């Protein structure tokens, strides 16, 4: 799969493509990328790529001509073009999976107040938002999406790791523990060291449900609507609702943090 990124600051995504798992995926030939500097397609000696918006208002917009020429240079009309913007549709794990199936995705990184609407109308296939907030860097937002997408491409990471992640099952991931067995007086749950794989599976499902109910109850509702919540999970939810006091659970965590703060003084 190939990612093409159109940007005024190619050094920002370059750091991502040159690091960690992404670097290995590029070296193995699974992932390819091209960083296109929009300023290379400006007309004047100052490489001007922005101007004031018609109708007045604060800020600047990216000029359509340099950006359009940059898009033409990568034959964007033959590819899937994404513009990352706060006014786009919410980016989800489902969308990441859809994008991971494409041969190439072209990203437009906005700056200032955004880009000329005519670029969107002529070139863009979809507008995506990574959240209900505004950033100054379209490069960072595009990198967030790329990071979610490339790891779903076959052979980048193991399938087992993908299957147990948050959102892959419609729920948040269960808590994870590693060595040592005791840390700051807190022990790893005994079920995880007992070797009974069925009991571990049940414990993980229960903890996943507890975390989802506490942090994202909307995901439970959605799982019910789509029919992905199992009878076993429904029974666990009934039990959790009867015995778990989320208010007290939060108080317990707050007390634990206060204790930690005192220990560190």
JSON list of C-alpha atoms in Angstrom, two decimals, residues 6-219:
[
{"chain": "A", "resi": 6, "resn": "UNK", "atom": "CA", "xyz": [0.61, 16.70, 0.12]},
{"chain": "A", "resi": 7, "resn": "UNK", "atom": "CA", "xyz": [1.95, 19.16, 2.67]},
{"chain": "A", "resi": 8, "resn": "UNK", "atom": "CA", "xyz": [3.69, 22.47, 3.28]},
{"chain": "A", "resi": 9, "resn": "UNK", "atom": "CA", "xyz": [5.87, 20.80, 5.90]},
{"chain": "A", "resi": 10, "resn": "UNK", "atom": "CA", "xyz": [7.05, 17.37, 4.66]},
{"chain": "A", "resi": 11, "resn": "UNK", "atom": "CA", "xyz": [9.52, 17.10, 7.55]},
{"chain": "A", "resi": 12, "resn": "UNK", "atom": "CA", "xyz": [6.62, 16.43, 9.95]},
{"chain": "A", "resi": 13, "resn": "UNK", "atom": "CA", "xyz": [5.30, 13.21, 8.35]},
{"chain": "A", "resi": 14, "resn": "UNK", "atom": "CA", "xyz": [8.85, 12.24, 7.31]},
{"chain": "A", "resi": 15, "resn": "UNK", "atom": "CA", "xyz": [9.74, 11.61, 10.95]},
{"chain": "A", "resi": 16, "resn": "UNK", "atom": "CA", "xyz": [6.81, 9.19, 11.26]},
{"chain": "A", "resi": 17, "resn": "UNK", "atom": "CA", "xyz": [7.65, 7.23, 8.11]},
{"chain": "A", "resi": 18, "resn": "UNK", "atom": "CA", "xyz": [11.25, 6.91, 9.30]},
{"chain": "A", "resi": 19, "resn": "UNK", "atom": "CA", "xyz": [10.50, 5.42, 12.72]},
{"chain": "A", "resi": 20, "resn": "UNK", "atom": "CA", "xyz": [9.44, 2.26, 14.52]},
{"chain": "A", "resi": 21, "resn": "UNK", "atom": "CA", "xyz": [7.08, -0.28, 12.91]},
{"chain": "A", "resi": 22, "resn": "UNK", "atom": "CA", "xyz": [6.37, 2.00, 9.95]},
{"chain": "A", "resi": 23, "resn": "UNK", "atom": "CA", "xyz": [10.08, 2.15, 9.10]},
{"chain": "A", "resi": 24, "resn": "UNK", "atom": "CA", "xyz": [10.25, -1.66, 9.13]},
{"chain": "A", "resi": 25, "resn": "UNK", "atom": "CA", "xyz": [7.13, -1.93, 6.94]},
{"chain": "A", "resi": 26, "resn": "UNK", "atom": "CA", "xyz": [8.70, 0.46, 4.42]},
{"chain": "A", "resi": 27, "resn": "UNK", "atom": "CA", "xyz": [11.99, -1.45, 4.44]},
{"chain": "A", "resi": 28, "resn": "UNK", "atom": "CA", "xyz": [10.13, -4.73, 3.86]},
{"chain": "A", "resi": 29, "resn": "UNK", "atom": "CA", "xyz": [8.27, -3.24, 0.89]},
{"chain": "A", "resi": 30, "resn": "UNK", "atom": "CA", "xyz": [4.82, -3.60, 2.46]},
{"chain": "A", "resi": 31, "resn": "UNK", "atom": "CA", "xyz": [4.31, 0.17, 2.69]},
{"chain": "A", "resi": 32, "resn": "UNK", "atom": "CA", "xyz": [5.44, 2.88, 0.27]},
{"chain": "A", "resi": 33, "resn": "UNK", "atom": "CA", "xyz": [5.10, 6.64, 0.65]},
{"chain": "A", "resi": 34, "resn": "UNK", "atom": "CA", "xyz": [5.63, 9.91, -1.19]},
{"chain": "A", "resi": 35, "resn": "UNK", "atom": "CA", "xyz": [5.81, 13.31, 0.47]},
{"chain": "A", "resi": 36, "resn": "UNK", "atom": "CA", "xyz": [4.92, 16.14, -1.90]},
{"chain": "A", "resi": 37, "resn": "UNK", "atom": "CA", "xyz": [5.82, 19.70, -0.94]},
{"chain": "A", "resi": 38, "resn": "UNK", "atom": "CA", "xyz": [3.01, 21.98, -2.13]},
{"chain": "A", "resi": 39, "resn": "UNK", "atom": "CA", "xyz": [5.42, 24.94, -2.22]},
{"chain": "A", "resi": 40, "resn": "UNK", "atom": "CA", "xyz": [7.25, 23.30, -5.14]},
{"chain": "A", "resi": 41, "resn": "UNK", "atom": "CA", "xyz": [4.19, 24.06, -7.26]},
{"chain": "A", "resi": 42, "resn": "UNK", "atom": "CA", "xyz": [3.81, 27.74, -6.35]},
{"chain": "A", "resi": 43, "resn": "UNK", "atom": "CA", "xyz": [4.13, 30.31, -9.13]},
{"chain": "A", "resi": 44, "resn": "UNK", "atom": "CA", "xyz": [6.15, 33.13, -7.58]},
{"chain": "A", "resi": 45, "resn": "UNK", "atom": "CA", "xyz": [9.70, 33.33, -6.24]},
{"chain": "A", "resi": 46, "resn": "UNK", "atom": "CA", "xyz": [8.41, 33.53, -2.66]},
{"chain": "A", "resi": 47, "resn": "UNK", "atom": "CA", "xyz": [6.61, 30.18, -3.03]},
{"chain": "A", "resi": 48, "resn": "UNK", "atom": "CA", "xyz": [3.32, 31.73, -1.88]},
{"chain": "A", "resi": 49, "resn": "UNK", "atom": "CA", "xyz": [0.67, 29.12, -1.13]},
{"chain": "A", "resi": 50, "resn": "UNK", "atom": "CA", "xyz": [-1.98, 31.06, 0.81]},
{"chain": "A", "resi": 51, "resn": "UNK", "atom": "CA", "xyz": [-4.15, 34.15, 0.56]},
{"chain": "A", "resi": 52, "resn": "UNK", "atom": "CA", "xyz": [-7.04, 35.90, 2.33]},
{"chain": "A", "resi": 53, "resn": "UNK", "atom": "CA", "xyz": [-10.51, 34.39, 1.87]},
{"chain": "A", "resi": 54, "resn": "UNK", "atom": "CA", "xyz": [-13.14, 36.08, -0.25]},
{"chain": "A", "resi": 55, "resn": "UNK", "atom": "CA", "xyz": [-15.85, 37.69, 1.85]},
{"chain": "A", "resi": 56, "resn": "UNK", "atom": "CA", "xyz": [-13.46, 38.63, 4.63]},
{"chain": "A", "resi": 57, "resn": "UNK", "atom": "CA", "xyz": [-12.73, 36.91, 7.88]},
{"chain": "A", "resi": 58, "resn": "UNK", "atom": "CA", "xyz": [-9.70, 35.93, 9.89]},
{"chain": "A", "resi": 59, "resn": "UNK", "atom": "CA", "xyz": [-6.85, 33.78, 8.65]},
{"chain": "A", "resi": 60, "resn": "UNK", "atom": "CA", "xyz": [-5.62, 32.55, 5.30]},
{"chain": "A", "resi": 61, "resn": "UNK", "atom": "CA", "xyz": [-6.60, 29.78, 2.89]},
{"chain": "A", "resi": 62, "resn": "UNK", "atom": "CA", "xyz": [-4.37, 27.55, 0.80]},
{"chain": "A", "resi": 63, "resn": "UNK", "atom": "CA", "xyz": [-4.43, 28.76, -2.80]},
{"chain": "A", "resi": 64, "resn": "UNK", "atom": "CA", "xyz": [-6.13, 26.36, -5.23]},
{"chain": "A", "resi": 65, "resn": "UNK", "atom": "CA", "xyz": [-3.55, 26.60, -8.03]},
{"chain": "A", "resi": 66, "resn": "UNK", "atom": "CA", "xyz": [-0.41, 25.28, -6.27]},
{"chain": "A", "resi": 67, "resn": "UNK", "atom": "CA", "xyz": [-2.41, 22.61, -4.46]},
{"chain": "A", "resi": 68, "resn": "UNK", "atom": "CA", "xyz": [-4.19, 21.60, -7.66]},
{"chain": "A", "resi": 69, "resn": "UNK", "atom": "CA", "xyz": [-0.89, 21.33, -9.54]},
{"chain": "A", "resi": 70, "resn": "UNK", "atom": "CA", "xyz": [0.51, 19.20, -6.74]},
{"chain": "A", "resi": 71, "resn": "UNK", "atom": "CA", "xyz": [-2.50, 16.90, -6.94]},
{"chain": "A", "resi": 72, "resn": "UNK", "atom": "CA", "xyz": [-2.16, 16.65, -10.72]},
{"chain": "A", "resi": 73, "resn": "UNK", "atom": "CA", "xyz": [1.50, 15.73, -10.35]},
{"chain": "A", "resi": 74, "resn": "UNK", "atom": "CA", "xyz": [0.56, 12.56, -8.43]},
{"chain": "A", "resi": 75, "resn": "UNK", "atom": "CA", "xyz": [-2.39, 11.80, -10.74]},
{"chain": "A", "resi": 76, "resn": "UNK", "atom": "CA", "xyz": [-4.79, 12.18, -7.84]},
{"chain": "A", "resi": 77, "resn": "UNK", "atom": "CA", "xyz": [-7.77, 11.73, -10.15]},
{"chain": "A", "resi": 78, "resn": "UNK", "atom": "CA", "xyz": [-6.84, 8.03, -10.40]},
{"chain": "A", "resi": 79, "resn": "UNK", "atom": "CA", "xyz": [-6.57, 7.56, -6.62]},
{"chain": "A", "resi": 80, "resn": "UNK", "atom": "CA", "xyz": [-8.54, 7.92, -3.39]},
{"chain": "A", "resi": 81, "resn": "UNK", "atom": "CA", "xyz": [-8.09, 11.45, -2.02]},
{"chain": "A", "resi": 82, "resn": "UNK", "atom": "CA", "xyz": [-8.69, 12.31, 1.63]},
{"chain": "A", "resi": 83, "resn": "UNK", "atom": "CA", "xyz": [-8.79, 15.81, 3.08]},
{"chain": "A", "resi": 84, "resn": "UNK", "atom": "CA", "xyz": [-8.36, 15.83, 6.85]},
{"chain": "A", "resi": 85, "resn": "UNK", "atom": "CA", "xyz": [-10.50, 18.57, 8.39]},
{"chain": "A", "resi": 86, "resn": "UNK", "atom": "CA", "xyz": [-12.48, 19.20, 11.61]},
{"chain": "A", "resi": 87, "resn": "UNK", "atom": "CA", "xyz": [-15.61, 19.52, 9.44]},
{"chain": "A", "resi": 88, "resn": "UNK", "atom": "CA", "xyz": [-15.22, 16.03, 7.98]},
{"chain": "A", "resi": 89, "resn": "UNK", "atom": "CA", "xyz": [-16.96, 12.79, 8.91]},
{"chain": "A", "resi": 90, "resn": "UNK", "atom": "CA", "xyz": [-15.67, 11.13, 12.11]},
{"chain": "A", "resi": 91, "resn": "UNK", "atom": "CA", "xyz": [-12.75, 8.79, 11.52]},
{"chain": "A", "resi": 92, "resn": "UNK", "atom": "CA", "xyz": [-13.39, 5.32, 12.97]},
{"chain": "A", "resi": 93, "resn": "UNK", "atom": "CA", "xyz": [-11.76, 1.91, 13.14]},
{"chain": "A", "resi": 94, "resn": "UNK", "atom": "CA", "xyz": [-14.20, 0.76, 10.46]},
{"chain": "A", "resi": 95, "resn": "UNK", "atom": "CA", "xyz": [-13.04, 3.52, 8.14]},
{"chain": "A", "resi": 96, "resn": "UNK", "atom": "CA", "xyz": [-9.40, 2.64, 8.87]},
{"chain": "A", "resi": 97, "resn": "UNK", "atom": "CA", "xyz": [-10.10, -0.93, 7.76]},
{"chain": "A", "resi": 98, "resn": "UNK", "atom": "CA", "xyz": [-11.77, 0.30, 4.56]},
{"chain": "A", "resi": 99, "resn": "UNK", "atom": "CA", "xyz": [-8.83, 2.54, 3.70]},
{"chain": "A", "resi": 100, "resn": "UNK", "atom": "CA", "xyz": [-6.34, -0.27, 4.41]},
{"chain": "A", "resi": 101, "resn": "UNK", "atom": "CA", "xyz": [-7.82, -2.21, 1.48]},
{"chain": "A", "resi": 102, "resn": "UNK", "atom": "CA", "xyz": [-6.93, 0.49, -1.06]},
{"chain": "A", "resi": 103, "resn": "UNK", "atom": "CA", "xyz": [-3.76, 0.43, -3.16]},
{"chain": "A", "resi": 104, "resn": "UNK", "atom": "CA", "xyz": [-3.01, 4.10, -2.57]},
{"chain": "A", "resi": 105, "resn": "UNK", "atom": "CA", "xyz": [-4.47, 6.95, -0.54]},
{"chain": "A", "resi": 106, "resn": "UNK", "atom": "CA", "xyz": [-3.60, 10.59, -1.14]},
{"chain": "A", "resi": 107, "resn": "UNK", "atom": "CA", "xyz": [-3.83, 12.92, 1.86]},
{"chain": "A", "resi": 108, "resn": "UNK", "atom": "CA", "xyz": [-4.19, 16.69, 1.67]},
{"chain": "A", "resi": 109, "resn": "UNK", "atom": "CA", "xyz": [-2.80, 18.40, 4.77]},
{"chain": "A", "resi": 110, "resn": "UNK", "atom": "CA", "xyz": [-4.57, 21.67, 5.39]},
{"chain": "A", "resi": 111, "resn": "UNK", "atom": "CA", "xyz": [-3.14, 24.71, 7.18]},
{"chain": "A", "resi": 112, "resn": "UNK", "atom": "CA", "xyz": [-4.43, 28.07, 8.37]},
{"chain": "A", "resi": 113, "resn": "UNK", "atom": "CA", "xyz": [-8.21, 28.23, 7.76]},
{"chain": "A", "resi": 114, "resn": "UNK", "atom": "CA", "xyz": [-8.22, 25.28, 5.37]},
{"chain": "A", "resi": 115, "resn": "UNK", "atom": "CA", "xyz": [-8.28, 24.95, 1.59]},
{"chain": "A", "resi": 116, "resn": "UNK", "atom": "CA", "xyz": [-10.31, 26.44, -1.26]},
{"chain": "A", "resi": 117, "resn": "UNK", "atom": "CA", "xyz": [-13.66, 24.64, -1.63]},
{"chain": "A", "resi": 118, "resn": "UNK", "atom": "CA", "xyz": [-13.06, 24.14, -5.36]},
{"chain": "A", "resi": 119, "resn": "UNK", "atom": "CA", "xyz": [-10.18, 21.78, -4.56]},
{"chain": "A", "resi": 120, "resn": "UNK", "atom": "CA", "xyz": [-12.56, 19.75, -2.41]},
{"chain": "A", "resi": 121, "resn": "UNK", "atom": "CA", "xyz": [-15.23, 19.72, -5.10]},
{"chain": "A", "resi": 122, "resn": "UNK", "atom": "CA", "xyz": [-12.84, 18.72, -7.89]},
{"chain": "A", "resi": 123, "resn": "UNK", "atom": "CA", "xyz": [-10.37, 16.33, -6.23]},
{"chain": "A", "resi": 124, "resn": "UNK", "atom": "CA", "xyz": [-11.47, 15.11, -2.79]},
{"chain": "A", "resi": 125, "resn": "UNK", "atom": "CA", "xyz": [-13.26, 11.77, -2.36]},
{"chain": "A", "resi": 126, "resn": "UNK", "atom": "CA", "xyz": [-13.92, 12.15, 1.36]},
{"chain": "A", "resi": 127, "resn": "UNK", "atom": "CA", "xyz": [-13.31, 14.56, 4.22]},
{"chain": "A", "resi": 128, "resn": "UNK", "atom": "CA", "xyz": [-12.36, 12.98, 7.55]},
{"chain": "A", "resi": 129, "resn": "UNK", "atom": "CA", "xyz": [-12.11, 14.37, 11.07]},
{"chain": "A", "resi": 130, "resn": "UNK", "atom": "CA", "xyz": [-10.08, 12.81, 13.89]},
{"chain": "A", "resi": 131, "resn": "UNK", "atom": "CA", "xyz": [-12.16, 14.52, 16.58]},
{"chain": "A", "resi": 132, "resn": "UNK", "atom": "CA", "xyz": [-14.24, 17.48, 17.65]},
{"chain": "A", "resi": 133, "resn": "UNK", "atom": "CA", "xyz": [-11.36, 19.89, 18.07]},
{"chain": "A", "resi": 134, "resn": "UNK", "atom": "CA", "xyz": [-9.19, 22.11, 15.89]},
{"chain": "A", "resi": 135, "resn": "UNK", "atom": "CA", "xyz": [-5.46, 21.68, 15.22]},
{"chain": "A", "resi": 136, "resn": "UNK", "atom": "CA", "xyz": [-3.02, 23.95, 13.45]},
{"chain": "A", "resi": 137, "resn": "UNK", "atom": "CA", "xyz": [-1.33, 21.00, 11.74]},
{"chain": "A", "resi": 138, "resn": "UNK", "atom": "CA", "xyz": [-3.06, 18.98, 9.05]},
{"chain": "A", "resi": 139, "resn": "UNK", "atom": "CA", "xyz": [0.13, 16.91, 8.95]},
{"chain": "A", "resi": 140, "resn": "UNK", "atom": "CA", "xyz": [-0.39, 15.63, 12.49]},
{"chain": "A", "resi": 141, "resn": "UNK", "atom": "CA", "xyz": [-4.05, 14.81, 11.80]},
{"chain": "A", "resi": 142, "resn": "UNK", "atom": "CA", "xyz": [-3.17, 12.97, 8.57]},
{"chain": "A", "resi": 143, "resn": "UNK", "atom": "CA", "xyz": [-0.45, 11.03, 10.39]},
{"chain": "A", "resi": 144, "resn": "UNK", "atom": "CA", "xyz": [-3.00, 9.89, 12.98]},
{"chain": "A", "resi": 145, "resn": "UNK", "atom": "CA", "xyz": [-5.13, 8.38, 10.22]},
{"chain": "A", "resi": 146, "resn": "UNK", "atom": "CA", "xyz": [-2.14, 6.85, 8.43]},
{"chain": "A", "resi": 147, "resn": "UNK", "atom": "CA", "xyz": [-0.98, 5.27, 11.69]},
{"chain": "A", "resi": 148, "resn": "UNK", "atom": "CA", "xyz": [-4.40, 3.67, 12.19]},
{"chain": "A", "resi": 149, "resn": "UNK", "atom": "CA", "xyz": [-4.56, 2.43, 8.60]},
{"chain": "A", "resi": 150, "resn": "UNK", "atom": "CA", "xyz": [-1.12, 1.03, 7.79]},
{"chain": "A", "resi": 151, "resn": "UNK", "atom": "CA", "xyz": [-1.04, -1.33, 10.77]},
{"chain": "A", "resi": 152, "resn": "UNK", "atom": "CA", "xyz": [-4.14, -3.05, 9.34]},
{"chain": "A", "resi": 153, "resn": "UNK", "atom": "CA", "xyz": [-2.35, -3.85, 6.08]},
{"chain": "A", "resi": 154, "resn": "UNK", "atom": "CA", "xyz": [-1.55, -7.55, 5.84]},
{"chain": "A", "resi": 155, "resn": "UNK", "atom": "CA", "xyz": [1.80, -8.61, 7.33]},
{"chain": "A", "resi": 156, "resn": "UNK", "atom": "CA", "xyz": [2.57, -5.29, 9.04]},
{"chain": "A", "resi": 157, "resn": "UNK", "atom": "CA", "xyz": [1.69, -6.74, 12.47]},
{"chain": "A", "resi": 158, "resn": "UNK", "atom": "CA", "xyz": [0.22, -10.08, 13.55]},
{"chain": "A", "resi": 159, "resn": "UNK", "atom": "CA", "xyz": [-3.47, -10.78, 13.03]},
{"chain": "A", "resi": 160, "resn": "UNK", "atom": "CA", "xyz": [-3.80, -11.93, 16.65]},
{"chain": "A", "resi": 161, "resn": "UNK", "atom": "CA", "xyz": [-2.73, -8.51, 17.92]},
{"chain": "A", "resi": 162, "resn": "UNK", "atom": "CA", "xyz": [-5.37, -6.82, 15.75]},
{"chain": "A", "resi": 163, "resn": "UNK", "atom": "CA", "xyz": [-8.21, -9.08, 16.85]},
{"chain": "A", "resi": 164, "resn": "UNK", "atom": "CA", "xyz": [-7.86, -8.27, 20.55]},
{"chain": "A", "resi": 165, "resn": "UNK", "atom": "CA", "xyz": [-7.55, -4.49, 20.26]},
{"chain": "A", "resi": 166, "resn": "UNK", "atom": "CA", "xyz": [-10.07, -1.90, 21.38]},
{"chain": "A", "resi": 167, "resn": "UNK", "atom": "CA", "xyz": [-12.92, -1.39, 18.86]},
{"chain": "A", "resi": 168, "resn": "UNK", "atom": "CA", "xyz": [-12.08, -4.56, 16.89]},
{"chain": "A", "resi": 169, "resn": "UNK", "atom": "CA", "xyz": [-14.86, -6.39, 18.77]},
{"chain": "A", "resi": 170, "resn": "UNK", "atom": "CA", "xyz": [-16.97, -3.30, 19.34]},
{"chain": "A", "resi": 171, "resn": "UNK", "atom": "CA", "xyz": [-15.69, -3.03, 22.94]},
{"chain": "A", "resi": 172, "resn": "UNK", "atom": "CA", "xyz": [-12.73, -1.41, 24.65]},
{"chain": "A", "resi": 173, "resn": "UNK", "atom": "CA", "xyz": [-9.73, -3.64, 25.34]},
{"chain": "A", "resi": 174, "resn": "UNK", "atom": "CA", "xyz": [-9.37, -5.33, 28.73]},
{"chain": "A", "resi": 175, "resn": "UNK", "atom": "CA", "xyz": [-6.60, -4.29, 31.19]},
{"chain": "A", "resi": 176, "resn": "UNK", "atom": "CA", "xyz": [-3.13, -5.71, 30.52]},
{"chain": "A", "resi": 177, "resn": "UNK", "atom": "CA", "xyz": [-0.36, -6.67, 32.98]},
{"chain": "A", "resi": 178, "resn": "UNK", "atom": "CA", "xyz": [3.29, -7.74, 32.74]},
{"chain": "A", "resi": 179, "resn": "UNK", "atom": "CA", "xyz": [6.18, -8.37, 35.14]},
{"chain": "A", "resi": 180, "resn": "UNK", "atom": "CA", "xyz": [6.80, -7.90, 38.02]},
{"chain": "A", "resi": 181, "resn": "UNK", "atom": "CA", "xyz": [3.94, -9.73, 39.72]},
{"chain": "A", "resi": 182, "resn": "UNK", "atom": "CA", "xyz": [3.80, -7.08, 42.46]},
{"chain": "A", "resi": 183, "resn": "UNK", "atom": "CA", "xyz": [4.29, -3.37, 41.71]},
{"chain": "A", "resi": 184, "resn": "UNK", "atom": "CA", "xyz": [3.85, -0.65, 44.37]},
{"chain": "A", "resi": 185, "resn": "UNK", "atom": "CA", "xyz": [1.85, -3.12, 46.44]},
{"chain": "A", "resi": 186, "resn": "UNK", "atom": "CA", "xyz": [-0.51, -3.99, 43.58]},
{"chain": "A", "resi": 187, "resn": "UNK", "atom": "CA", "xyz": [-0.62, -7.63, 42.43]},
{"chain": "A", "resi": 188, "resn": "UNK", "atom": "CA", "xyz": [-1.39, -8.99, 38.99]},
{"chain": "A", "resi": 189, "resn": "UNK", "atom": "CA", "xyz": [-4.87, -10.62, 39.07]},
{"chain": "A", "resi": 190, "resn": "UNK", "atom": "CA", "xyz": [-4.41, -14.27, 40.05]},
{"chain": "A", "resi": 191, "resn": "UNK", "atom": "CA", "xyz": [-6.53, -15.55, 37.14]},
{"chain": "A", "resi": 192, "resn": "UNK", "atom": "CA", "xyz": [-3.88, -14.34, 34.67]},
{"chain": "A", "resi": 193, "resn": "UNK", "atom": "CA", "xyz": [-1.15, -16.43, 36.27]},
{"chain": "A", "resi": 194, "resn": "UNK", "atom": "CA", "xyz": [-3.25, -19.55, 36.89]},
{"chain": "A", "resi": 195, "resn": "UNK", "atom": "CA", "xyz": [-2.92, -21.03, 33.42]},
{"chain": "A", "resi": 196, "resn": "UNK", "atom": "CA", "xyz": [-6.66, -21.67, 32.88]},
{"chain": "A", "resi": 197, "resn": "UNK", "atom": "CA", "xyz": [-7.25, -20.23, 29.41]},
{"chain": "A", "resi": 198, "resn": "UNK", "atom": "CA", "xyz": [-11.04, -20.40, 29.60]},
{"chain": "A", "resi": 199, "resn": "UNK", "atom": "CA", "xyz": [-11.09, -18.52, 32.90]},
{"chain": "A", "resi": 200, "resn": "UNK", "atom": "CA", "xyz": [-8.67, -15.96, 31.44]},
{"chain": "A", "resi": 201, "resn": "UNK", "atom": "CA", "xyz": [-10.98, -15.48, 28.43]},
{"chain": "A", "resi": 202, "resn": "UNK", "atom": "CA", "xyz": [-14.01, -14.92, 30.70]},
{"chain": "A", "resi": 203, "resn": "UNK", "atom": "CA", "xyz": [-12.07, -12.52, 32.93]},
{"chain": "A", "resi": 204, "resn": "UNK", "atom": "CA", "xyz": [-10.92, -10.50, 29.93]},
{"chain": "A", "resi": 205, "resn": "UNK", "atom": "CA", "xyz": [-14.42, -10.30, 28.49]},
{"chain": "A", "resi": 206, "resn": "UNK", "atom": "CA", "xyz": [-15.82, -9.15, 31.84]},
{"chain": "A", "resi": 207, "resn": "UNK", "atom": "CA", "xyz": [-13.12, -6.51, 32.28]},
{"chain": "A", "resi": 208, "resn": "UNK", "atom": "CA", "xyz": [-13.62, -5.34, 28.71]},
{"chain": "A", "resi": 209, "resn": "UNK", "atom": "CA", "xyz": [-17.33, -4.91, 29.37]},
{"chain": "A", "resi": 210, "resn": "UNK", "atom": "CA", "xyz": [-16.67, -3.09, 32.65]},
{"chain": "A", "resi": 211, "resn": "UNK", "atom": "CA", "xyz": [-14.29, -0.65, 30.98]},
{"chain": "A", "resi": 212, "resn": "UNK", "atom": "CA", "xyz": [-16.65, -0.05, 28.07]},
{"chain": "A", "resi": 213, "resn": "UNK", "atom": "CA", "xyz": [-19.61, 0.54, 30.38]},
{"chain": "A", "resi": 214, "resn": "UNK", "atom": "CA", "xyz": [-17.56, 3.05, 32.35]},
{"chain": "A", "resi": 215, "resn": "UNK", "atom": "CA", "xyz": [-15.85, 4.95, 29.53]},
{"chain": "A", "resi": 216, "resn": "UNK", "atom": "CA", "xyz": [-17.94, 4.37, 26.39]},
{"chain": "A", "resi": 217, "resn": "UNK", "atom": "CA", "xyz": [-21.46, 3.08, 27.15]},
{"chain": "A", "resi": 218, "resn": "UNK", "atom": "CA", "xyz": [-22.47, 4.15, 23.65]},
{"chain": "A", "resi": 219, "resn": "UNK", "atom": "CA", "xyz": [-20.40, 1.25, 22.30]}
]
